[in-house]
Coordinates of C-alpha atoms in Angstrom, one line a residue:
M22 CA 39.6 32.7 50.3
I23 CA 40.8 34.7 47.2
K24 CA 37.4 35.0 45.3
F25 CA 37.5 34.5 41.5
L26 CA 35.2 37.4 41.1
D27 CA 34.2 39.7 44.3
L28 CA 30.7 41.2 42.6
H29 CA 29.8 43.0 45.9
K30 CA 33.2 44.5 46.2
I31 CA 33.2 45.5 42.5
N32 CA 29.9 47.3 42.9
E33 CA 30.3 48.6 46.4
R34 CA 32.6 51.2 44.7
Y35 CA 29.6 52.8 43.0
R36 CA 27.0 52.5 45.5
S37 CA 26.3 56.0 46.0
E38 CA 26.2 56.8 42.2
I39 CA 23.9 53.4 41.5
D40 CA 21.5 54.5 44.2
S41 CA 20.9 57.9 42.7
R42 CA 20.1 56.3 39.5
I43 CA 17.8 53.8 40.9
K44 CA 16.2 56.9 42.8
D45 CA 15.9 58.8 39.6
V46 CA 14.2 56.0 38.0
L47 CA 11.7 55.6 40.5
D48 CA 10.9 59.2 40.9
S49 CA 10.2 59.2 37.0
G50 CA 7.7 56.4 37.1
W51 CA 9.1 55.7 33.9
Y52 CA 10.7 51.9 33.9
L53 CA 11.0 50.8 30.1
Q54 CA 12.3 52.8 27.2
G55 CA 13.0 56.0 28.8
K56 CA 15.6 58.5 29.7
Q57 CA 18.1 56.0 31.2
N58 CA 18.1 53.6 28.1
E59 CA 18.3 56.7 25.8
L60 CA 21.8 57.8 27.7
F61 CA 23.1 54.4 28.2
S62 CA 22.4 53.7 24.4
E63 CA 24.1 56.9 23.4
H64 CA 27.2 56.7 25.7
F65 CA 27.7 52.9 24.8
A66 CA 27.4 53.5 21.0
K67 CA 30.0 56.4 21.2
F68 CA 32.2 54.1 23.7
C69 CA 32.3 51.4 20.8
G70 CA 32.4 53.9 18.0
T71 CA 29.4 53.1 16.6
K72 CA 26.4 55.1 15.1
Y73 CA 23.9 53.1 17.1
A74 CA 23.4 51.0 20.2
L75 CA 20.2 49.3 21.5
G76 CA 19.8 47.7 24.9
V77 CA 18.1 44.4 25.1
A78 CA 17.3 41.9 27.5
N79 CA 20.6 39.7 27.3
G80 CA 23.4 38.8 25.3
L81 CA 21.9 35.7 23.8
D82 CA 19.1 37.9 22.7
A83 CA 21.1 40.4 21.2
L84 CA 22.6 37.6 18.8
N85 CA 19.4 36.2 18.1
L86 CA 17.9 39.7 17.0
I87 CA 20.9 40.3 14.8
I88 CA 20.1 37.3 12.8
K89 CA 16.6 37.9 12.9
G90 CA 17.0 41.5 11.7
Y91 CA 19.2 40.0 8.8
G92 CA 16.3 37.6 7.9
F93 CA 18.7 34.7 7.9
G94 CA 16.8 31.3 8.5
Q95 CA 16.3 27.7 7.4
G96 CA 19.1 26.5 4.9
D97 CA 21.3 29.3 5.9
E98 CA 24.8 28.6 7.1
I99 CA 26.6 31.0 9.5
I100 CA 30.2 30.1 10.3
V101 CA 31.3 30.2 14.0
P102 CA 34.2 29.1 16.2
A103 CA 33.8 25.6 17.9
N104 CA 35.6 26.7 21.0
T105 CA 32.9 29.1 22.3
Y106 CA 29.8 29.4 25.1
I107 CA 26.8 27.6 23.8
A108 CA 24.9 30.9 23.7
T109 CA 26.9 31.7 20.5
I110 CA 25.6 28.7 18.8
L111 CA 22.1 28.7 20.1
A112 CA 21.5 31.9 18.6
I113 CA 22.2 30.5 15.1
S114 CA 19.9 27.4 15.9
E115 CA 17.3 29.1 17.0
N116 CA 16.6 30.9 14.0
G117 CA 16.6 27.5 11.9
C118 CA 20.0 28.4 10.5
T119 CA 22.8 25.7 10.4
P120 CA 26.0 26.6 12.6
I121 CA 29.3 25.6 10.9
L122 CA 31.9 25.0 13.4
V123 CA 35.4 26.0 12.8
E124 CA 38.7 25.2 14.9
P125 CA 40.2 28.1 17.0
D126 CA 43.9 29.2 17.2
I127 CA 45.4 27.2 20.0
N128 CA 47.4 30.3 21.1
T129 CA 44.7 32.8 21.3
Y130 CA 41.7 30.4 21.6
G131 CA 39.7 32.5 19.1
I132 CA 38.5 31.5 15.7
N133 CA 41.4 30.5 13.0
P134 CA 41.0 32.8 10.4
D135 CA 42.9 30.5 8.3
L136 CA 40.5 27.6 8.2
I137 CA 37.2 29.7 7.4
E138 CA 37.5 29.8 3.6
A139 CA 37.2 26.3 3.5
K140 CA 34.0 26.2 5.2
I141 CA 32.2 28.7 2.8
T142 CA 29.7 27.4 0.4
P143 CA 27.0 28.9 -1.5
N144 CA 24.5 28.7 1.4
T145 CA 27.1 30.9 3.7
K146 CA 25.4 34.1 4.8
A147 CA 27.7 35.3 7.7
I148 CA 30.8 35.0 9.9
M149 CA 30.2 35.3 13.7
V150 CA 33.1 35.8 15.4
V151 CA 33.7 35.7 19.3
H152 CA 36.1 37.7 21.1
L153 CA 36.3 35.0 23.6
Y154 CA 37.8 35.5 27.1
G155 CA 38.2 39.3 26.1
Q156 CA 40.2 39.2 23.3
A157 CA 39.5 40.7 20.1
V158 CA 39.6 38.3 16.9
P159 CA 42.3 39.5 14.3
M160 CA 40.1 40.5 11.8
K161 CA 42.0 41.4 8.4
K162 CA 41.6 38.1 6.9
I163 CA 37.9 37.8 7.9
W164 CA 37.1 41.4 6.7
D165 CA 38.8 40.2 3.3
L166 CA 36.7 36.9 3.3
A167 CA 33.5 38.9 4.0
K168 CA 33.9 41.0 1.1
K169 CA 35.1 38.4 -1.3
Y170 CA 32.0 36.3 -0.6
N171 CA 29.8 39.2 0.3
L172 CA 29.2 37.9 3.8
K173 CA 27.8 39.6 7.0
I174 CA 30.0 39.9 10.0
I175 CA 28.5 39.3 13.2
E176 CA 30.3 39.9 16.5
D177 CA 29.9 38.1 19.9
A178 CA 31.2 40.7 22.1
A179 CA 30.0 39.5 25.2
Q180 CA 33.2 39.2 26.8
A181 CA 35.2 41.9 24.9
H182 CA 33.9 45.4 26.2
G183 CA 36.5 47.9 25.4
A184 CA 39.0 45.3 23.4
K185 CA 40.4 47.0 20.1
Y186 CA 42.1 45.8 17.0
Q187 CA 43.8 48.2 14.7
G188 CA 42.2 51.0 16.9
R189 CA 38.5 50.1 16.8
R190 CA 36.8 48.7 19.5
A191 CA 34.6 45.2 19.5
G192 CA 31.4 46.3 18.5
N193 CA 32.5 48.0 15.4
L194 CA 34.6 45.3 13.9
G195 CA 31.9 43.8 12.0
D196 CA 28.5 44.6 10.4
A197 CA 26.7 44.5 13.8
A198 CA 27.6 43.1 17.4
G199 CA 26.0 41.3 20.3
F200 CA 27.0 42.3 23.9
S201 CA 26.1 40.7 27.2
F202 CA 26.4 42.4 30.4
Y203 CA 25.8 39.6 32.7
P204 CA 26.9 40.7 36.0
G205 CA 30.2 39.0 35.9
K206 CA 31.2 41.0 32.8
N207 CA 33.6 43.7 32.7
L208 CA 31.0 45.9 32.1
G209 CA 28.0 44.1 34.2
A210 CA 24.5 45.0 35.3
L211 CA 22.9 43.9 38.4
G212 CA 21.0 41.3 36.5
D213 CA 20.5 40.1 32.8
A214 CA 21.0 42.9 30.4
G215 CA 22.6 43.0 26.6
A216 CA 22.9 45.4 23.8
V217 CA 23.3 45.5 19.9
T218 CA 25.7 47.9 18.3
T219 CA 26.0 48.5 14.6
N220 CA 26.2 51.6 12.0
D221 CA 23.5 50.2 9.7
E222 CA 20.4 52.4 10.2
K223 CA 18.3 49.8 8.3
L224 CA 19.3 47.1 10.6
F225 CA 19.1 49.3 13.6
S226 CA 15.2 50.3 12.9
K227 CA 14.4 46.7 12.2
I228 CA 16.0 45.1 15.3
K229 CA 14.5 47.6 17.5
A230 CA 11.0 47.0 16.1
I231 CA 11.5 43.3 16.6
A232 CA 12.8 43.6 20.1
N233 CA 9.5 45.4 21.3
Y234 CA 7.1 42.9 20.0
G235 CA 7.6 43.7 16.4
S236 CA 6.1 47.0 16.8
D237 CA 7.4 50.4 15.1
R238 CA 5.0 52.5 17.0
K239 CA 2.4 51.8 19.8
Y240 CA -0.1 49.0 18.7
H241 CA 1.0 48.8 15.1
H242 CA 3.4 45.5 14.4
I243 CA 5.3 45.1 11.5
Y244 CA 7.1 42.2 12.4
K245 CA 6.6 38.8 14.2
G246 CA 8.7 40.3 17.0
V247 CA 9.8 39.5 20.8
N248 CA 10.1 41.1 24.0
S249 CA 13.6 41.9 24.7
R250 CA 14.0 45.4 26.3
L251 CA 16.7 46.7 28.7
D252 CA 14.7 48.0 31.8
E253 CA 15.7 51.5 32.9
L254 CA 17.1 50.4 36.3
Q255 CA 19.8 48.3 34.6
A256 CA 20.4 51.1 31.8
G257 CA 20.9 53.3 34.6
I258 CA 23.4 51.4 36.5
L259 CA 25.5 50.4 33.3
D260 CA 25.6 53.9 32.7
V261 CA 27.2 54.7 35.5
K262 CA 29.4 51.9 35.4
L263 CA 30.7 52.7 31.9
Q264 CA 32.2 55.7 33.0
Y265 CA 34.8 53.3 34.8
L266 CA 35.3 50.7 32.3
E267 CA 38.5 51.7 31.0
A268 CA 40.1 52.3 34.4
D269 CA 38.9 48.6 35.3
N270 CA 40.2 47.3 32.2
A271 CA 43.7 48.6 32.8
K272 CA 43.7 47.1 36.1
R273 CA 42.9 43.8 34.7
L274 CA 45.6 44.4 32.3
A275 CA 48.2 45.0 35.0
I276 CA 47.2 42.0 36.6
S277 CA 47.5 39.7 33.6
H278 CA 50.8 41.3 32.8
Y279 CA 51.9 40.3 36.6
Y280 CA 50.5 36.8 36.0
R281 CA 52.3 36.6 32.7
E282 CA 55.6 38.0 33.9
H283 CA 55.8 35.9 37.3
I284 CA 54.1 32.6 37.0
N285 CA 56.7 30.1 36.0
N286 CA 55.9 26.6 36.1
P287 CA 56.4 24.4 33.3
L288 CA 53.2 22.5 33.9
I289 CA 51.1 25.8 33.3
T290 CA 50.7 27.0 29.7
L291 CA 49.9 30.8 29.9
P292 CA 47.8 32.8 27.7
Q293 CA 49.1 34.7 24.7
T294 CA 48.0 37.9 23.2
Y295 CA 49.2 39.4 19.8
D296 CA 48.6 42.9 21.0
E297 CA 48.1 44.2 24.6
Q298 CA 45.3 46.6 23.3
A299 CA 43.5 43.7 21.7
H300 CA 42.8 41.8 25.2
V301 CA 40.5 43.3 28.2
W302 CA 41.2 39.9 30.0
H303 CA 37.5 39.2 31.1
V304 CA 39.0 36.1 32.2
F305 CA 42.8 34.8 32.7
V306 CA 42.8 31.3 31.0
V307 CA 45.5 28.6 31.7
R308 CA 46.0 25.3 30.3
V309 CA 46.9 22.5 32.7
K310 CA 46.9 18.8 31.7
E311 CA 45.7 17.4 35.1
R312 CA 43.1 20.1 35.6
E313 CA 41.2 18.5 38.1
R314 CA 44.1 18.0 40.5
F315 CA 45.0 21.6 39.8
Q316 CA 42.0 22.9 40.8
Q317 CA 41.3 20.8 44.0
Y318 CA 45.0 22.0 45.1
L319 CA 44.1 25.8 44.3
D320 CA 41.0 25.3 46.4
S321 CA 42.7 23.9 49.3
K322 CA 45.2 26.9 49.2
G323 CA 42.1 29.3 49.3
I324 CA 42.0 30.1 45.7
Q325 CA 38.8 30.0 43.7
T326 CA 38.7 29.2 40.0
V327 CA 36.1 28.6 37.4
I328 CA 36.2 26.5 34.3
H329 CA 35.4 28.4 31.0
Y330 CA 34.5 26.1 29.9
P331 CA 34.4 22.0 30.7
T332 CA 32.3 20.7 27.7
A333 CA 32.8 21.9 24.3
P334 CA 29.4 23.0 22.7
H335 CA 29.6 20.1 19.9
K336 CA 29.8 17.5 22.8
Q337 CA 26.6 19.0 24.7
D338 CA 23.6 16.8 24.4
A339 CA 21.6 19.7 22.8
Y340 CA 23.7 19.1 19.7
K341 CA 23.8 15.5 19.3
E342 CA 24.0 16.2 15.5
F343 CA 27.7 17.3 16.1
S344 CA 28.7 14.3 18.1
S345 CA 30.4 12.8 15.4
L346 CA 32.5 16.1 14.7
S347 CA 36.2 15.6 15.2
L348 CA 37.5 19.0 16.5
P349 CA 40.6 17.9 18.6
I350 CA 42.0 21.4 19.4
T351 CA 38.6 22.7 20.7
E352 CA 38.2 19.4 22.5
Q353 CA 41.8 20.0 23.9
I354 CA 41.1 23.4 25.1
H355 CA 37.8 22.4 27.0
R356 CA 39.8 19.5 28.8
E357 CA 42.5 21.7 29.7
V358 CA 41.4 25.2 30.6
I359 CA 40.9 27.0 33.9
S360 CA 40.5 30.3 35.2
L361 CA 42.6 32.0 37.5
P362 CA 40.9 34.9 39.6
I363 CA 41.4 38.5 38.0
S364 CA 39.1 41.4 38.7
P365 CA 39.9 45.3 39.4
V366 CA 39.3 44.8 43.0
M367 CA 42.0 42.2 43.6
T368 CA 44.7 43.7 45.8
Q369 CA 48.3 43.1 44.8
E370 CA 49.0 41.1 47.9
E371 CA 46.1 38.5 46.5
V372 CA 47.8 38.6 42.9
E373 CA 51.4 37.6 44.5
T374 CA 49.5 35.0 46.4
V375 CA 48.0 33.2 43.3
V376 CA 51.7 33.5 41.6
R377 CA 53.2 31.8 44.5
I378 CA 50.6 29.2 44.9
V379 CA 50.5 28.3 41.4
N380 CA 54.4 28.4 41.0
E381 CA 54.6 25.7 43.9
W382 CA 52.2 23.2 42.2
K383 CA 54.2 19.9 40.9

């Protein structure tokens, strides 16, 4: 079986360094908000090109904290792509804001910048972009709209660690960004973890306090906060793996390039990118009309696949209020997408096998 993602093999490469960090944490006797968090926050901010990074419990919390930090709430609208994982939209509704769904670009799967302005109202407070599947959203028109209407730009960069637009990395393309370090991400922890990046000192200080029970110092609470902190073990593990992220992303790019050059089947729609530096290929998503049959075929040939994602957020039971929306592009994408194996530990033989079997499908 060619695994979709072999997490054991991925993390085994760093076993000795991870063991050393775990030992450091155990020896220190300090398990929250300590040296490992300081190191990782400093290094991740530098990697993204931002002034600040704050480790939090997970990617959903990261987005939730940004919205809380801005004080957005009931009656406020946040524009968001309809084609995304539901967590993006959950962060908006969790704060009492209204998600305004915008169709994606069918070629890149990210939000279509040309459709945003028509959705802006006096209640609009922010545009939340999602660098879906690892490809940074083309930001020029969005920057112009944010300036024109005085809107914040929030990045959901959960899948885009290291992706670039005009030389700037995801996490530094808006006012604030939320990252996930779920184990399967390009930069993955050994459990749940996330981060917020920003250049806004005031926002950073507020989010840092909110994430720690609303406390700016021990037993002094200035906000009605939450508990969302990155533990020292995960921070140390992420700091180890961050050193290898660019090399791992380069391997993903090489595999994606091979797929795009050699998969030649008229029944398969390959992913497109407007710039090779913009995409870190968190997943390699193709579209197929007969997806279920295709997935069964690949499984029978020993190739594991995953569907990202089978049901659009506006069609989920959790969002019945959106059930009457007509979003044909989003719905087509969710009907047809399927992700082929891609990871930095795939062998060339495995990559070639995937190509051969995909090309043989009829």
